[in-house]
XYZ file of C-alpha atoms in Angstrom:
641
model
C 41.742 4.525 28.134
C 38.425 6.479 27.735
C 38.589 10.003 29.068
C 35.734 9.410 31.440
C 37.600 6.513 33.100
C 40.691 8.778 33.305
C 38.609 11.325 35.125
C 37.075 8.746 37.515
C 40.534 7.467 38.544
C 41.943 10.930 38.921
C 44.663 10.167 36.325
C 46.143 12.465 33.668
C 47.589 11.114 30.387
C 51.106 10.013 30.930
C 50.725 9.167 34.597
C 51.268 5.793 36.071
C 48.462 3.250 37.132
C 48.587 -0.165 38.581
C 46.770 -2.932 36.645
C 45.670 -6.074 38.358
C 44.152 -9.036 36.567
C 41.608 -11.640 37.910
C 44.600 -14.081 38.398
C 46.219 -11.426 40.617
C 48.972 -10.497 38.291
C 50.045 -6.865 38.485
C 51.691 -4.484 36.026
C 52.432 -0.899 35.972
C 51.995 1.351 32.975
C 51.574 4.799 31.858
C 48.178 5.715 30.466
C 46.990 7.601 27.382
C 43.566 8.946 26.718
C 41.408 7.407 23.876
C 40.514 9.516 20.867
C 36.961 10.737 20.460
C 35.978 7.669 18.346
C 38.015 5.018 20.174
C 36.401 2.688 22.722
C 33.573 3.382 25.050
C 32.484 2.991 28.594
C 34.998 1.266 30.786
C 36.850 -0.658 27.925
C 40.641 -0.565 28.219
C 43.116 -1.239 25.404
C 46.267 -2.933 26.424
C 49.612 -3.187 24.672
C 51.072 -6.484 23.438
C 53.488 -6.992 26.351
C 50.802 -6.149 28.889
C 48.378 -8.956 27.555
C 51.224 -11.466 27.971
C 52.223 -10.382 31.430
C 48.637 -10.181 32.729
C 47.512 -13.443 31.090
C 44.024 -12.121 30.223
C 41.763 -12.265 27.346
C 39.224 -9.794 25.839
C 36.325 -9.408 28.277
C 38.158 -10.018 31.463
C 37.696 -7.481 34.222
C 40.759 -5.496 35.356
C 41.290 -3.430 38.662
C 42.940 -0.142 37.986
C 44.418 2.295 40.531
C 46.352 5.468 40.369
C 50.078 4.883 41.342
C 52.480 7.611 42.546
C 55.414 8.638 40.295
C 58.187 6.079 40.945
C 61.598 7.096 42.230
C 64.651 6.993 39.927
C 66.458 3.707 40.040
C 70.046 3.350 41.324
C 70.856 0.250 39.483
C 68.926 -2.085 37.096
C 69.625 -5.759 36.216
C 68.189 -6.668 32.839
C 68.332 -9.945 31.023
C 68.001 -9.711 27.179
C 66.692 -12.241 24.855
C 69.984 -12.428 22.930
C 73.530 -11.276 23.507
C 73.946 -7.492 23.172
C 77.154 -5.975 21.861
C 78.495 -2.909 23.441
C 77.003 -0.740 20.651
C 73.536 -2.266 21.097
C 73.633 -2.029 24.754
C 74.277 1.629 24.675
C 71.187 1.977 22.504
C 69.103 0.078 25.047
C 70.312 2.363 27.904
C 69.790 5.539 25.842
C 66.183 4.564 25.135
C 65.496 3.613 28.772
C 66.756 6.868 30.135
C 65.134 9.089 27.439
C 61.765 7.352 27.917
C 62.116 7.166 31.664
C 60.882 3.574 31.393
C 59.076 2.225 34.369
C 60.656 -1.032 35.568
C 59.724 -3.580 38.223
C 61.020 -7.074 39.028
C 59.696 -9.630 36.334
C 58.656 -6.832 33.926
C 59.181 -7.479 30.156
C 60.498 -4.453 28.355
C 60.757 -3.677 24.652
C 63.549 -1.431 23.633
C 63.620 -0.367 19.941
C 67.236 -0.407 18.775
C 67.038 -1.135 15.189
C 65.838 1.069 12.226
C 62.158 0.650 11.330
C 61.104 -0.113 14.779
C 62.973 -3.387 15.496
C 64.298 -3.932 18.961
C 65.005 -6.372 21.786
C 62.911 -7.760 24.617
C 64.418 -7.623 28.091
C 63.305 -8.978 31.564
C 64.007 -7.049 34.718
C 65.436 -9.146 37.549
C 65.503 -8.387 41.197
C 63.605 -8.712 44.412
C 60.050 -9.822 43.554
C 58.531 -7.628 46.407
C 60.169 -4.527 45.149
C 58.019 -1.865 43.583
C 58.439 0.008 40.323
C 61.239 2.390 39.605
C 62.157 4.496 36.666
C 65.170 4.556 34.658
C 67.230 7.729 34.614
C 70.599 9.191 33.556
C 72.216 8.220 36.839
C 70.881 4.625 36.702
C 73.586 1.943 36.401
C 72.424 -0.835 34.060
C 73.834 -4.294 34.055
C 73.051 -6.764 31.342
C 72.816 -10.459 32.549
C 73.287 -13.585 30.442
C 70.806 -13.744 27.625
C 67.669 -16.019 27.820
C 65.986 -16.888 24.440
C 62.705 -17.838 26.235
C 62.145 -14.040 26.880
C 61.309 -13.450 23.178
C 59.306 -16.623 22.889
C 55.564 -15.570 23.117
C 53.830 -17.989 25.320
C 50.570 -19.420 24.115
C 47.976 -19.725 26.891
C 44.284 -20.426 26.997
C 43.825 -16.604 26.739
C 45.391 -16.754 23.276
C 42.825 -19.403 22.118
C 39.503 -17.946 21.241
C 36.126 -19.785 20.452
C 37.282 -23.171 21.819
C 36.033 -23.024 25.480
C 34.157 -26.293 25.104
C 37.233 -28.134 23.872
C 39.468 -26.580 26.514
C 37.128 -27.731 29.301
C 37.001 -31.263 27.955
C 40.786 -31.420 27.451
C 41.248 -30.346 31.053
C 39.148 -33.262 32.210
C 40.914 -35.771 29.902
C 44.508 -34.495 30.572
C 44.968 -32.589 33.867
C 43.228 -35.201 36.036
C 45.188 -38.310 34.654
C 48.501 -36.336 34.880
C 48.176 -34.423 38.095
C 45.743 -36.605 40.172
C 45.980 -40.187 38.812
C 45.004 -41.385 42.293
C 41.446 -40.169 41.770
C 40.866 -42.622 39.014
C 42.274 -45.516 41.098
C 39.956 -44.580 43.950
C 37.012 -44.599 41.542
C 38.007 -48.005 40.220
C 38.370 -46.845 36.599
C 41.230 -46.538 34.143
C 42.632 -43.125 33.368
C 42.584 -41.991 29.701
C 45.817 -42.460 27.972
C 45.379 -40.518 24.672
C 43.327 -37.782 22.931
C 43.324 -36.817 19.333
C 42.437 -33.366 18.053
C 41.172 -33.527 14.453
C 39.522 -31.207 11.975
C 40.234 -29.036 8.941
C 43.552 -27.111 8.850
C 43.668 -23.820 10.506
C 41.048 -24.471 13.121
C 43.436 -24.224 16.146
C 44.523 -27.811 16.805
C 48.182 -27.102 17.070
C 47.530 -23.922 18.947
C 45.270 -25.599 21.475
C 47.966 -28.291 22.102
C 50.589 -25.617 22.695
C 48.196 -23.742 25.101
C 47.617 -26.999 27.018
C 51.476 -27.513 27.279
C 51.907 -23.947 28.539
C 49.078 -24.121 31.195
C 49.602 -27.662 32.441
C 52.322 -27.197 34.919
C 53.794 -30.690 34.129
C 56.592 -32.069 32.055
C 55.826 -31.714 28.289
C 57.525 -33.527 25.376
C 56.484 -31.830 22.118
C 57.504 -33.774 19.050
C 56.366 -33.323 15.434
C 55.777 -36.675 13.932
C 58.277 -35.951 10.939
C 61.203 -35.738 13.642
C 60.349 -39.212 14.779
C 60.705 -40.637 11.353
C 64.270 -41.994 10.922
C 66.433 -42.407 7.877
C 67.629 -46.005 8.515
C 65.655 -49.200 9.119
C 64.519 -49.466 12.661
C 65.486 -45.721 13.526
C 61.817 -44.626 13.798
C 60.951 -47.443 16.232
C 64.003 -46.579 18.269
C 62.935 -42.940 18.384
C 59.478 -43.878 19.624
C 60.948 -46.077 22.328
C 63.245 -43.343 23.494
C 60.402 -40.823 23.562
C 58.059 -43.054 25.643
C 60.970 -44.080 27.982
C 61.834 -40.494 28.667
C 58.186 -39.685 29.319
C 57.845 -42.525 31.787
C 61.007 -41.544 33.663
C 59.874 -37.928 34.066
C 56.261 -38.565 34.814
C 53.842 -36.768 35.009
C 54.489 -36.077 31.331
C 52.312 -34.906 28.419
C 53.447 -36.221 25.094
C 52.358 -34.035 22.238
C 52.681 -35.492 18.707
C 51.700 -33.149 15.878
C 50.432 -34.672 12.629
C 50.428 -38.169 14.011
C 48.987 -39.644 10.827
C 52.582 -39.614 9.568
C 53.635 -42.507 11.980
C 50.247 -44.069 12.578
C 49.585 -44.935 8.940
C 46.853 -47.571 8.167
C 48.361 -50.863 7.754
C 45.570 -51.950 5.382
C 46.750 -49.554 2.686
C 49.786 -49.488 0.412
C 52.150 -48.935 3.345
C 55.798 -49.849 3.400
C 57.304 -52.294 5.756
C 58.853 -49.424 7.621
C 55.552 -47.739 8.145
C 53.931 -50.983 9.363
C 56.747 -51.585 11.872
C 56.478 -47.896 13.149
C 52.690 -48.225 13.473
C 52.957 -51.600 15.397
C 55.678 -50.208 17.659
C 53.484 -47.096 18.573
C 50.553 -49.505 19.278
C 52.742 -51.532 21.554
C 54.038 -48.490 23.425
C 50.557 -47.039 23.977
C 49.439 -50.448 25.405
C 52.327 -50.301 27.789
C 51.091 -47.133 29.286
C 48.560 -48.982 31.174
C 51.352 -49.883 33.596
C 52.480 -46.247 34.042
C 50.639 -43.403 35.749
C 51.086 -39.859 34.722
C 51.752 -40.204 30.991
C 49.137 -39.073 28.472
C 49.440 -38.528 24.734
C 47.886 -35.558 22.985
C 47.951 -35.880 19.152
C 46.775 -33.653 16.329
C 45.901 -34.554 12.696
C 43.666 -33.247 9.894
C 43.731 -36.776 8.251
C 41.962 -38.800 10.791
C 40.863 -41.424 8.148
C 44.510 -42.090 7.180
C 45.311 -43.432 10.703
C 45.212 -47.083 11.386
C 41.869 -48.203 13.038
C 43.626 -49.937 15.770
C 44.468 -46.532 17.395
C 40.911 -45.406 17.497
C 39.630 -47.347 20.395
C 39.405 -46.793 24.196
C 42.595 -47.721 25.964
C 44.687 -46.158 23.258
C 43.197 -42.857 21.983
C 40.199 -42.716 24.259
C 38.601 -39.612 22.876
C 38.609 -37.834 19.480
C 37.820 -34.180 19.752
C 36.625 -32.523 16.507
C 37.867 -28.937 16.134
C 35.790 -27.456 13.326
C 35.195 -24.077 11.881
C 33.908 -21.625 14.538
C 30.211 -20.573 14.851
C 29.411 -16.748 14.937
C 29.915 -16.434 18.655
C 33.281 -18.161 18.403
C 34.183 -15.986 15.502
C 33.541 -12.951 17.447
C 35.710 -14.181 20.268
C 38.536 -15.132 17.955
C 38.477 -11.753 16.227
C 38.526 -9.967 19.531
C 41.726 -11.905 20.362
C 43.351 -10.962 17.037
C 42.245 -7.353 17.201
C 42.804 -6.604 20.911
C 45.982 -4.624 20.116
C 44.536 -2.694 17.142
C 43.419 0.923 17.471
C 39.809 0.288 16.464
C 37.232 3.015 16.254
C 33.671 2.287 17.492
C 32.581 1.842 13.821
C 35.361 -0.626 13.227
C 34.355 -2.667 16.316
C 30.767 -2.743 14.966
C 32.020 -3.727 11.663
C 34.040 -6.712 13.011
C 30.967 -7.744 14.975
C 28.774 -7.622 11.871
C 31.260 -9.590 9.616
C 31.728 -12.135 12.368
C 27.933 -12.761 12.318
C 27.543 -12.734 8.533
C 30.107 -12.719 5.796
C 32.776 -14.887 7.562
C 30.778 -18.073 7.464
C 33.194 -21.159 7.091
C 36.232 -19.055 8.162
C 38.701 -20.900 10.308
C 40.763 -19.278 13.115
C 43.707 -18.840 10.699
C 41.495 -17.085 8.185
C 40.252 -14.658 10.876
C 43.768 -13.949 11.814
C 44.488 -13.081 8.131
C 41.346 -10.945 8.085
C 42.726 -8.895 10.998
C 46.138 -8.529 9.253
C 44.490 -7.565 5.931
C 42.413 -4.918 7.782
C 45.535 -3.483 9.297
C 47.271 -3.354 5.858
C 44.245 -1.618 4.391
C 44.453 1.120 6.965
C 48.139 1.379 6.141
C 47.298 1.822 2.458
C 44.705 4.388 3.298
C 47.274 6.378 5.290
C 49.702 6.053 2.435
C 47.067 7.254 -0.082
C 47.270 3.981 -2.030
C 51.078 3.438 -1.738
C 52.922 0.064 -1.058
C 55.854 -1.279 0.571
C 58.156 1.334 2.191
C 55.836 4.131 1.010
C 53.361 2.874 3.549
C 55.872 2.907 6.384
C 57.210 6.250 5.500
C 53.604 7.853 5.227
C 52.427 6.293 8.449
C 55.583 7.159 10.444
C 54.228 10.382 12.055
C 50.489 9.820 11.512
C 48.019 8.829 14.154
C 46.999 5.283 13.168
C 43.328 4.115 13.641
C 41.294 1.447 12.063
C 38.074 2.355 10.472
C 34.981 0.336 9.345
C 35.919 0.858 5.688
C 39.378 -0.826 6.377
C 37.542 -3.890 7.818
C 35.429 -4.326 4.656
C 38.404 -3.667 2.437
C 40.272 -6.430 4.218
C 37.287 -8.780 3.979
C 37.285 -8.440 0.263
C 40.913 -9.908 0.173
C 40.114 -12.921 2.358
C 38.203 -16.044 1.519
C 37.835 -19.314 3.482
C 40.960 -21.358 3.097
C 38.987 -24.518 2.655
C 37.370 -22.812 -0.403
C 40.619 -22.273 -2.241
C 40.519 -23.980 -5.658
C 36.758 -23.938 -5.695
C 35.045 -22.162 -8.712
C 33.534 -18.803 -7.642
C 30.917 -17.063 -9.878
C 32.177 -13.759 -11.378
C 28.910 -11.980 -11.268
C 26.182 -12.946 -8.901
C 22.680 -11.407 -8.679
C 21.525 -10.080 -5.424
C 18.461 -11.725 -3.853
C 16.322 -8.639 -4.556
C 17.416 -8.776 -8.240
C 15.691 -12.038 -8.915
C 12.628 -10.637 -10.645
C 9.320 -12.309 -10.768
C 10.102 -15.307 -8.571
C 8.607 -14.310 -5.183
C 6.855 -17.599 -4.503
C 9.925 -19.664 -5.445
C 12.158 -17.517 -3.349
C 9.930 -17.973 -0.278
C 10.017 -21.799 -0.830
C 13.749 -21.906 -1.267
C 14.405 -19.640 1.845
C 12.241 -22.041 3.945
C 14.182 -25.028 2.756
C 17.464 -23.090 3.513
C 16.216 -22.159 7.047
C 15.275 -25.789 7.817
C 18.648 -27.017 6.656
C 21.010 -24.376 8.122
C 19.288 -23.371 11.398
C 20.046 -25.672 14.508
C 16.820 -27.143 15.870
C 14.747 -26.564 12.747
C 12.224 -28.943 11.377
C 12.721 -31.716 8.720
C 15.552 -31.019 6.378
C 15.038 -31.751 2.578
C 16.990 -30.965 -0.555
C 15.731 -28.949 -3.505
C 15.507 -29.829 -7.115
C 15.377 -26.773 -9.462
C 14.194 -27.654 -12.987
C 13.198 -25.628 -16.058
C 14.489 -24.547 -19.381
C 18.104 -23.295 -19.841
C 18.621 -19.710 -19.121
C 15.691 -18.991 -16.918
C 17.780 -18.416 -13.704
C 18.190 -21.694 -11.840
C 21.840 -21.309 -11.042
C 21.344 -17.552 -10.312
C 18.752 -18.555 -7.679
C 21.205 -20.856 -5.935
C 24.053 -18.288 -6.032
C 21.886 -15.461 -4.704
C 20.567 -17.790 -2.024
C 24.065 -18.568 -0.716
C 24.699 -14.851 -0.405
C 21.283 -14.210 1.038
C 21.782 -16.647 3.983
C 25.488 -16.011 4.389
C 26.502 -19.491 3.462
C 29.477 -20.707 1.357
C 28.650 -22.109 -2.169
C 30.175 -25.518 -3.011
C 29.734 -26.510 -6.595
C 29.568 -30.107 -7.744
C 29.642 -29.813 -11.545
C 28.662 -32.968 -13.383
C 30.803 -31.993 -16.430
C 33.992 -32.291 -14.399
C 33.422 -34.960 -11.857
C 34.221 -38.032 -14.001
C 37.857 -39.089 -14.444
C 39.468 -41.936 -16.242
C 40.828 -43.539 -13.007
C 38.771 -46.069 -11.087
C 37.351 -44.784 -7.851
C 38.432 -41.103 -8.213
C 35.007 -39.905 -9.280
C 33.401 -41.270 -6.138
C 36.326 -39.840 -4.041
C 35.774 -36.424 -5.644
C 32.063 -36.476 -4.563
C 32.921 -37.467 -1.028
C 35.731 -34.771 -0.941
C 33.381 -31.971 -2.126
C 30.670 -32.956 0.437
C 33.328 -33.156 3.186
C 34.537 -29.616 2.282
C 30.993 -28.402 2.517
C 30.829 -29.843 5.997
C 34.107 -28.028 6.983
C 32.953 -24.621 5.744
C 29.393 -24.907 6.949
C 26.900 -23.324 6.735
C 27.127 -24.171 3.029
C 24.938 -24.673 0.041
C 25.938 -27.544 -2.214
C 24.652 -27.025 -5.771
C 24.637 -30.100 -8.058
C 25.111 -28.412 -11.482
C 24.048 -30.486 -14.481
C 22.583 -33.205 -12.226
C 21.436 -35.305 -15.119
C 24.943 -36.082 -16.065
C 25.868 -37.299 -12.513
C 22.719 -39.177 -11.594
C 21.127 -40.632 -14.775
C 18.341 -43.036 -14.384
C 19.574 -46.639 -13.745
C 18.359 -49.427 -16.049
C 17.230 -52.778 -14.695
C 19.695 -55.610 -15.437
C 22.448 -53.130 -16.687
C 25.985 -53.951 -15.901
C 27.471 -51.830 -13.202
C 29.217 -48.835 -14.621
C 31.067 -45.674 -13.370
C 27.823 -43.599 -13.301
C 26.160 -46.213 -11.079
C 29.081 -46.078 -8.500
C 29.052 -42.241 -8.665
C 25.283 -42.304 -8.121
C 25.664 -44.526 -5.052
C 28.340 -42.283 -3.539
C 26.127 -39.212 -4.312
C 23.061 -40.812 -2.580
C 25.198 -41.577 0.505
C 26.677 -38.108 0.690
C 23.256 -36.324 0.156
C 21.759 -38.481 3.034
C 24.706 -37.684 5.344
C 24.541 -33.920 4.432
C 20.860 -33.601 4.944
C 21.246 -35.506 8.217
C 23.199 -32.822 9.839
C 22.728 -29.083 10.386
C 24.493 -26.687 8.250
C 24.409 -28.039 4.671
C 21.548 -27.505 1.969
C 21.736 -29.563 -1.137
C 20.288 -28.099 -4.299
C 20.186 -29.865 -7.606
C 19.956 -27.970 -10.932
C 19.049 -29.522 -14.199
C 16.910 -28.929 -17.356
C 16.449 -32.711 -17.893
C 14.552 -33.842 -14.838
C 13.009 -36.785 -16.681
C 16.250 -38.692 -16.924
C 17.396 -38.323 -13.300
C 17.287 -41.454 -11.092
C 14.199 -41.290 -8.921
C 16.151 -42.643 -5.970
C 17.793 -39.126 -5.723
C 14.585 -36.980 -6.238
C 12.330 -38.824 -3.699
C 11.064 -37.319 -0.532
C 13.786 -37.048 2.076
C 16.487 -36.296 -0.558
C 15.857 -33.756 -3.166
C 12.199 -33.982 -2.436
C 11.277 -30.200 -2.914
C 10.751 -29.825 -6.758
C 10.546 -26.278 -8.019
C 10.381 -25.334 -11.631
C 11.451 -22.121 -13.252
C 9.810 -21.667 -16.694
C 10.327 -19.050 -19.323
C 9.458 -15.581 -17.893
C 5.910 -14.336 -18.498
C 5.116 -10.804 -19.476
C 5.195 -9.527 -15.872
C 8.590 -11.000 -15.179
C 10.131 -9.747 -18.395
C 8.834 -6.229 -17.577
C 10.565 -6.410 -14.117
C 13.828 -7.461 -15.668
C 13.659 -4.747 -18.307
C 12.641 -1.975 -15.934
C 15.477 -2.860 -13.637
C 18.190 -2.800 -16.347
C 16.638 0.223 -18.417
C 15.981 2.610 -15.616
C 14.588 5.871 -16.952
C 13.204 4.537 -20.187
C 9.578 5.543 -21.077
C 6.797 3.148 -20.152
C 5.799 3.030 -23.921
C 9.372 1.683 -24.821
C 9.128 -0.888 -21.989
C 5.781 -2.106 -23.216
C 7.108 -2.514 -26.715
C 10.206 -4.344 -25.544
C 8.054 -6.734 -23.382
C 6.095 -7.628 -26.543
C 9.374 -7.920 -28.705
C 10.958 -10.268 -26.118
C 8.036 -12.672 -25.825
C 9.318 -16.295 -25.822
C 12.711 -15.321 -24.801
C 14.372 -16.804 -21.686
C 15.402 -14.677 -18.719
C 19.085 -14.676 -19.862
C 18.072 -13.706 -23.434
C 15.857 -10.893 -22.076
C 18.725 -9.739 -19.818
C 21.075 -9.703 -22.770
C 18.682 -7.691 -24.991
C 18.247 -5.048 -22.195
C 21.999 -4.692 -21.692
C 22.529 -4.266 -25.436
C 19.902 -1.476 -25.544
C 21.419 0.273 -22.438
C 24.906 0.373 -24.097
C 23.464 1.986 -27.274
């Protein structure tokens, strides 16, 4: 807690305060003052157990008040998460007495009893109206029967960041049909029976479904689709009938099926007879829900196209909610959730805000969670002076731990968007300011990127970069992606073709789909002349014709939505099919010729800092006719001599 806030409350470090949340939950905790670089204003940092007990999220307003020192407890009744042996129970009692732990009915307490900081969670039982007390040496502690749910960390809407729109829509589609089905009957309309959450992996579909289950206040049957699949013929159908029968008997009930594409396989593909029977059975059971009030299905999948089309209509799954990668505002909210328990300095908070707006484009919620973890590990390595493993733990044992801005950037260097794994990443990329002598071209490319990536911009159009080999076409695209904080998705014509029928077209669609998932993104079509050669009239259909047709469709779709810029790169523009280079597709044609004297001088002066002007003038003359890459190599050779 900031020192100014402590002074305002009249509280000294170590004294007790009562904390009340907007939902009227109350906890009691001892306070500690923030360091000189931690927090600001009236911001309060809570411990992990306090977040759960208060059920709040970052940004919520708390009411704090000074609370008098509690009296020693005569007796305490504690319920552990697992059975405690006599030896472990003594350790718990020893910790409670030594720490003078403040306890009140319903409080969750963590007692470290294992080496390395491990421990057990306990819940205090007693009269709900009783106030807090503190454990002492004369306190008689009784351990009740264990309850494993104490250690299960509940997932509430406060744990879900950046999905406020999806949460609001889910409450309309699920809470009303389950808890107030009569409202739909009075309106003369049918209540929705199913909702699908779909999107790339790691965006929060499963987490959101768990939060809905925890917040709903109705019966919930959570079932991974793999547990419904049986070993014997007919077992899958029997499991489905049993699930729906139990849901109907205990209505209102929410059925949650994770990865539903496993049992809702498209019957038009190469599916087995068992898959077809399971799909048909699920369709029949969903149709039967029209006769039952208070049963709704919430399903998740990242392979929506693999599902049978019969499910995707009103009356079965009424709505499909796309859960995509978060935008900058959502990324800031997600990072605030994952870093709320971290001892951040003000510089670290500013660094997280900066990376949320810039270098985390295309990151999913899972990627941001990993970023927070890597940041913490970077801080631990710094405290251990570059150590690893137990060396970190031993070095940080008696050290005041804090997260700095350098730790945030060090963690960011270790994390890339999970959707970009397996994609080629350039080893050395020039910065935007290092693109010498291309000012006019850079302005044109930036305008095209702004129109494609900024919501509400004008007409979007792709870019075609042409010119001789080695003059900087690919370097411009790579630097552009860094300049606009977009992910770079490379479609390489030399690797797109395979020997199998249809796989090349599927690869094109997959790469453009990946660009949509990690948007904002720049799709670069390298060696475009090998992907989209000019079609000849009367020529028999070939693999290149099918790939070109798929490419035209994907380019139209990408340029029709915000967040994706398509750039073609080639040194043979004359053999590219005009259907791709027309206005509305790759309609902005920019040419990069061999560098003139002025551009070569800029390249040489940047790489040969400190050389006399006479030498630079001679080198400019000597490199006449060379490409930008050859001029760059010549300068680097001289600098090494």
